[in-house]
Amino acid sequence: MKKFTITILIVFLFSAISIAQNSYNNHWKQVEKLELENLPKSALKIVDNIYTKAEKTDNAPQLIKSLFYKSKFSLILEEDAQLKVINNFKKHIALTSFPTKNILQNILANLYWQYYKKNRYNFYNRTKTAKKIDAIDFRTWDLNTLFNEINSHYKASLKGATELQKVSINNFKDIL
């Protein structure tokens, strides 16, 4: 009787996980459809729902994927959204734990790097400062400050390297 009960419980849990995953897939299909129809506001509403659901269920891959899409649509819909996007990633880094925190640290470093590549010419005429003029607004930093921030986030993303090697890549297939 115990084996039967345990078997039923396991089947129930796996079917619940499968249903939840299909729910995410259906939502992402809607987002893709709206994106192709050039309706970013409508797509963002669905992404916000996915984000809320992923946050409640502690589904790190879906949370990260929804952050990608929220960032993408914010950059399309809002002027000067870069600062908001960066601050949103910083907020999530502070709230999450290993290995999600490591992934978000790497993404943040990459966002800073992409900003530098896109705005490289602006940095050539900036003078070096002893400290950050505005600790929140990365767009005001000098080149050394930006590079130090990029380096610190890349290093932070590699903390716990041994444990990171043990994390299955299949856990994050949704964002890869």
PDB file of C-alpha atoms in Angstrom, residues 19 24 35 45 65 111 140 153 163:
ATOM      1  CA  ILE A  19       1.414  20.987 -16.772  1.00  0.00           C
ATOM      2  CA  TYR A  24       4.909  28.534 -19.550  1.00  0.00           C
ATOM      3  CA  GLU A  35       6.207  40.255 -30.849  1.00  0.00           C
ATOM      4  CA  LYS A  45       1.745  42.213 -20.164  1.00  0.00           C
ATOM      5  CA  LYS A  65      13.924  34.519 -19.305  1.00  0.00           C
ATOM      6  CA  LEU A 111      25.025  44.372 -20.096  1.00  0.00           C
ATOM      7  CA  THR A 140      28.195  58.848 -15.893  1.00  0.00           C
ATOM      8  CA  HIS A 153      30.527  41.132 -11.760  1.00  0.00           C
ATOM      9  CA  GLU A 163      29.438  23.942  -7.180  1.00  0.00           C
TER      10      GLU A 163
END
